Each structure stands twice: as structure tokens, then as C-alpha cells.
Amino acid sequence: MPGTPTTIRRRLHRVFAVAVGGLLAATATAAPARADVGDLTEFPVTTPASGPAGITAGPDRALWFTESEANRIGRITTGGVVTDFPVPTPSSFPFEITEGPDGALWFTQGAADRIGRITTDGAVSEVSLPVPGTFPLGIALGPDRALWFTENGTNKIGRLGRDGTVTEYPVPTPDSFLYRIAAGPGGLWFTELLAGKIGRIDLRGNITEFPLPAGTDFPTDIAAGPGGMWFTADDEIGRITPRGDVDVYPLANAFSGADSITRGPDGAMWFTEQSGRYGRITATGRITEYEVPGGADKVPFGIATGPDRNIWFTELFGNAVGRVRALPGRGRVVVVPPAGARTPQEPVRGRQAPPRTPGQALHPVLMQRLHRR
């Protein structure tokens, strides 16, 4: 555990209180696209103050994202045209979204204890989970073509079969704050935010947990990539092999708030930093970070690779979706020099370090949930 629950709550509250001050006044503007790796264009979301969170590529060659504050599901074309669709259950907190086995998009509704489904035509339906207080957050399509999701409220991993059957599997570590989930070697891999662990569940429901090295706290997102599963953890990017060996690569800033991660079309892993950047890490651990203009007020959040072979991410408070060039083009390379004296190119294996305060502000709804624990 990276600290007692009370200490963790205080740390997260302190970071969130500092960050949230200027966020509500933030606005997004479209920036002209250039032609080099890392270049950014931002597209405002149609609905004001919508809280764009999770994002994924859809089967219709568009990107689909959740609007957690507006209770809507958004769609953006690769040309930047945004439309969105209301979710039937009020205040359901749509959070993460993934393409399902049926050509539709499936998303979690934490506050409603439901899993939602939206077709590419915008028709929304919902599946109620059998146990109240489930609070589903992360969701992913498994190799068995079922949907697997984290149950933050019951500390279980859920499985929604194609026949509509829901099966739940308890996670051994109590009160672990299960967060996001992704398919990978041996089944599904998930993050345990408060436990400081990475978990794996096989298709029979057997769970294995891997503690992270001391000083590597608050794992948030996870995705398959070269050499294993890559994850974000406060101000570090980590990689865990199928055997459970962990390499950790520090970011340049001590309070980066690394959040979401995805494999890019270039074979590298791309990630967001809630402190206002997005970045790229190669299989050998070489990191490049890029500034989002006014990014600390916009809070880069979810991230996905698009059908156009670019990187797309949501801006939780900027109320926008960003598009980043992932492959080389014309023009000059613009690299943000690292701030501080840290060297992110070298991995740290099993290092010992004192506990750190997290450099991230959780989504406000999750902050409230953490305070109630």
C-alpha cells in the first residue's frame, strides 16, 4: 500500500484543491495543425462543461468518448466534427468506453451501476448490474469476446458475456480502488490505485496481483505494448512482463500526474499527464514530452490511437478533444526540454524510495467517492 487510506485521501484532496481553482474558467480553441510528430490540434466539444473522459476508436473510423459531467457520449470524426448523444439514465457518470464484440461501443456508468451500449447510429441501451453499489469504472473487450470491467464499489472484476450474463470475481486485496483494465498476455490486466498493485485475471477468473516497487504509487491506466503491459503511475511510466517483472521510467516532472496510456501506430506508448502534457515512450524507455498550451487548466485525461494513425486525447476541463500527429511528416521536430534534473531514459528496477504525494488530480466524482471511503 502506498500509504494509509486517510493519508492518501488528504494527499489527493490537497492536489485536487490546488488544481481545480482555475479549471472551471478554462476554454478550448482549435489550433492550426502542423506536420511533425507531437503536433497538436484541439477541437472543442459541442456540449459545454461536458467533462470528456474515456476515449476509444470506433468501428466507423471515428473516435468515441464519454462526457462524464454532461451524461452524454460523444463522437468525433478524424476531421474534427463533433456530435454527441444523451444517456437515458440521469447523472450516470459515463467514464470509460471501448469497442464491443458486436460493432457497438460499450461504456461504464459508475453512478448508475450499469454498462451502457451505443450503436454507431447513436442508439443507447443499458444493462443493469445485479448488485447495487458496483460503481463500474474501467472496461475492455477480452480475448473471449466478453466485456470485462472493474467494480470499484465492490472490489471485484466483472464479466459481461454476449448472452447478457454478469459474473463477478473478488480481488484478494481489500479496498484496492480498482480503476482501469485492458486485455493482455494471459487474460485481463487491471490497476489497483490505492493498493499500489497491478492485477491480472485469466479467463477462468483466477486473479494474480503484482505489488509495484516501493515508491511507485497510484497506478491508473494500463495497456498492452512491446515487452508486456505498460502502465501509468503518478510521475512514472512502468512496464510489467507476463512474469511480473517491473521496469519503471521516471518522468521529467515530479508532479506529472501521468494518467492514460495507449500503444501508438509507431510502436511506442503514448500517455497523458494531467499537469498539462502528453508524451511518448519507446520500448527502450526513451521519453519525449510535449506541452499542451494552457494544459494545466485543461487536464489531459483519456487517450487512444485513432483510425487515422494519430493519437487522440480528451481534455477533462478544457472541454475539448486533442489530435496529435504520431508519425513523421514535414517540418521541424519540436521537443519540449525536460524540466528539472531527472533522467527519464533509464529504467529503475525494484528501486527503494520514500512514499511520494501523487501528482494527479482524480476526476472530481472519483475524488468525492474517495472521501466517502
Coordinates of C-alpha atoms in Angstrom, one line a residue, residues 123-306:
A123 CA -28.9 4.4 -30.2
V124 CA -28.3 3.9 -26.5
S125 CA -29.3 1.0 -24.3
E126 CA -28.2 0.0 -20.8
V127 CA -27.5 -3.2 -18.8
S128 CA -28.2 -3.1 -15.1
L129 CA -25.6 -4.8 -12.9
P130 CA -27.1 -7.3 -10.4
V131 CA -25.5 -5.8 -7.2
P132 CA -26.2 -2.2 -6.1
G133 CA -23.1 -0.1 -5.4
T134 CA -20.9 -1.8 -8.0
F135 CA -19.7 1.5 -9.4
P136 CA -18.0 0.2 -12.7
L137 CA -15.1 2.3 -14.0
G138 CA -12.7 0.6 -16.4
I139 CA -14.0 -1.6 -19.3
A140 CA -12.2 -3.7 -22.0
L141 CA -13.0 -6.3 -24.6
G142 CA -11.5 -9.6 -23.6
P143 CA -10.0 -12.3 -25.8
D144 CA -13.1 -14.4 -25.2
R145 CA -15.2 -11.6 -26.8
A146 CA -16.8 -10.7 -23.5
L147 CA -16.7 -7.3 -21.8
W148 CA -14.6 -7.2 -18.6
F149 CA -14.8 -4.3 -16.2
T150 CA -13.6 -3.1 -12.8
E151 CA -16.1 -2.8 -10.0
N152 CA -14.8 0.0 -7.8
G153 CA -17.6 -0.2 -5.3
T154 CA -17.5 -4.0 -4.6
N155 CA -13.7 -4.6 -5.2
K156 CA -14.4 -7.1 -7.9
I157 CA -13.7 -7.7 -11.6
G158 CA -16.9 -8.2 -13.6
R159 CA -17.5 -10.0 -16.9
L160 CA -20.5 -9.3 -19.2
G161 CA -21.0 -12.2 -21.6
R162 CA -22.5 -11.9 -25.0
D163 CA -25.7 -13.6 -23.6
G164 CA -26.0 -10.8 -21.0
T165 CA -24.8 -12.9 -18.1
V166 CA -22.8 -11.0 -15.5
T167 CA -20.1 -12.8 -13.5
E168 CA -18.1 -11.3 -10.7
Y169 CA -14.7 -12.2 -9.2
P170 CA -13.4 -10.8 -5.9
V171 CA -10.0 -9.2 -5.8
P172 CA -7.9 -10.5 -2.9
T173 CA -6.6 -7.1 -1.7
P174 CA -9.5 -5.3 0.0
D175 CA -10.3 -1.6 -0.7
S176 CA -7.9 -1.5 -3.6
F177 CA -9.8 1.1 -5.6
L178 CA -9.9 -0.9 -8.9
Y179 CA -9.5 1.6 -11.7
R180 CA -8.8 0.7 -15.4
I181 CA -8.5 -2.6 -17.3
A182 CA -7.0 -3.9 -20.6
A183 CA -6.5 -7.2 -22.4
G184 CA -3.0 -8.6 -22.5
P185 CA -1.0 -11.8 -22.1
G186 CA -2.8 -14.3 -20.0
G187 CA -6.1 -12.5 -19.8
L188 CA -7.1 -9.1 -18.5
W189 CA -4.8 -6.7 -16.6
F190 CA -6.0 -4.0 -14.2
T191 CA -4.8 -1.3 -11.9
E192 CA -5.3 -1.1 -8.2
L193 CA -5.0 2.6 -7.4
L194 CA -4.8 2.5 -3.6
A195 CA -3.2 -0.9 -3.2
G196 CA -0.2 0.1 -5.5
K197 CA -0.6 -3.2 -7.4
I198 CA -1.2 -4.5 -10.9
G199 CA -3.6 -7.3 -11.2
R200 CA -4.3 -10.0 -13.8
I201 CA -7.3 -12.2 -14.2
D202 CA -7.4 -15.1 -16.5
L203 CA -10.5 -16.2 -18.5
R204 CA -11.4 -18.7 -15.7
G205 CA -11.5 -15.9 -13.1
N206 CA -8.2 -16.7 -11.4
I207 CA -6.5 -13.5 -10.1
T208 CA -2.8 -12.7 -9.6
E209 CA -1.6 -9.5 -8.0
F210 CA 1.8 -8.0 -8.5
P211 CA 3.0 -5.4 -6.0
L212 CA 4.8 -2.4 -7.5
P213 CA 8.3 -1.4 -6.4
A214 CA 8.5 0.9 -3.3
G215 CA 7.9 4.5 -4.4
T216 CA 5.8 3.6 -7.4
D217 CA 2.4 4.6 -6.3
F218 CA -1.1 5.1 -7.6
P219 CA -1.2 3.1 -10.9
T220 CA -4.0 4.5 -13.1
D221 CA -4.1 3.1 -16.6
I222 CA -2.7 0.0 -18.4
A223 CA -2.3 -1.1 -22.0
A224 CA -0.5 -3.8 -23.9
G225 CA 2.7 -2.8 -25.6
P226 CA 6.2 -4.0 -26.5
G227 CA 7.6 -6.4 -23.9
G228 CA 4.5 -6.6 -21.7
M229 CA 1.8 -4.3 -20.2
W230 CA 2.6 -0.6 -19.8
F231 CA 1.1 1.5 -17.1
T232 CA 1.0 5.0 -15.7
A233 CA 1.7 5.6 -12.0
D234 CA 1.8 9.2 -10.7
D235 CA 5.0 10.6 -12.2
E236 CA 6.3 7.4 -13.8
I237 CA 5.7 5.1 -16.7
G238 CA 6.1 1.4 -15.9
R239 CA 6.2 -1.9 -17.8
I240 CA 5.3 -5.2 -16.3
T241 CA 6.1 -8.5 -18.0
P242 CA 3.8 -11.5 -18.0
R243 CA 6.0 -13.0 -15.2
G244 CA 5.5 -9.9 -13.1
D245 CA 8.9 -8.2 -13.6
V246 CA 8.6 -4.4 -13.4
D247 CA 10.7 -1.6 -15.0
V248 CA 9.9 2.0 -14.0
Y249 CA 10.8 5.1 -16.1
P250 CA 10.5 8.4 -14.2
L251 CA 9.1 11.4 -16.0
A252 CA 10.9 14.8 -16.0
N253 CA 8.4 16.5 -13.6
A254 CA 7.9 15.2 -10.1
F255 CA 4.2 16.1 -10.2
S256 CA 3.2 15.0 -13.7
G257 CA 0.0 13.1 -12.9
A258 CA 0.5 10.5 -15.6
D259 CA -2.9 9.2 -16.4
S260 CA -3.9 7.3 -19.5
I261 CA -1.7 5.3 -21.9
T262 CA -2.1 3.6 -25.3
R263 CA 0.0 2.0 -28.0
G264 CA 0.6 4.3 -30.9
P265 CA 0.9 3.4 -34.6
D266 CA 4.7 4.0 -34.3
G267 CA 5.1 1.1 -31.8
A268 CA 5.7 3.5 -28.9
M269 CA 3.4 4.1 -26.0
W270 CA 1.7 7.5 -25.8
F271 CA 0.3 8.9 -22.5
T272 CA -1.3 11.9 -20.9
E273 CA -0.2 13.9 -18.0
Q274 CA -2.9 15.7 -16.0
S275 CA -0.4 18.5 -15.2
G276 CA -0.7 19.6 -18.9
R277 CA 1.4 17.4 -21.2
Y278 CA 1.2 14.4 -23.4
G279 CA 4.2 12.1 -24.0
R280 CA 5.7 9.2 -25.8
I281 CA 8.0 6.4 -24.5
T282 CA 9.8 3.9 -26.7
A283 CA 10.3 0.2 -25.9
T284 CA 13.8 1.1 -24.6
G285 CA 12.4 3.8 -22.3
R286 CA 13.3 6.9 -24.2
I287 CA 10.7 9.6 -23.2
T288 CA 9.6 12.7 -25.1
E289 CA 7.1 15.1 -23.5
Y290 CA 5.1 17.8 -25.2
E291 CA 3.2 20.8 -23.7
V292 CA -0.5 21.4 -24.2
P293 CA -1.0 25.2 -24.4
G294 CA -2.6 26.1 -21.1
G295 CA -2.6 22.4 -20.4
A296 CA -2.6 22.6 -16.6
D297 CA -6.0 24.1 -16.7
K298 CA -7.3 21.7 -19.3
V299 CA -6.2 18.4 -17.7
P300 CA -5.3 15.9 -20.5
F301 CA -7.0 12.7 -19.5
G302 CA -8.1 9.7 -21.7
I303 CA -6.0 8.7 -24.8
A304 CA -6.4 6.4 -27.8
T305 CA -5.0 5.7 -31.2
G306 CA -7.3 6.8 -34.0

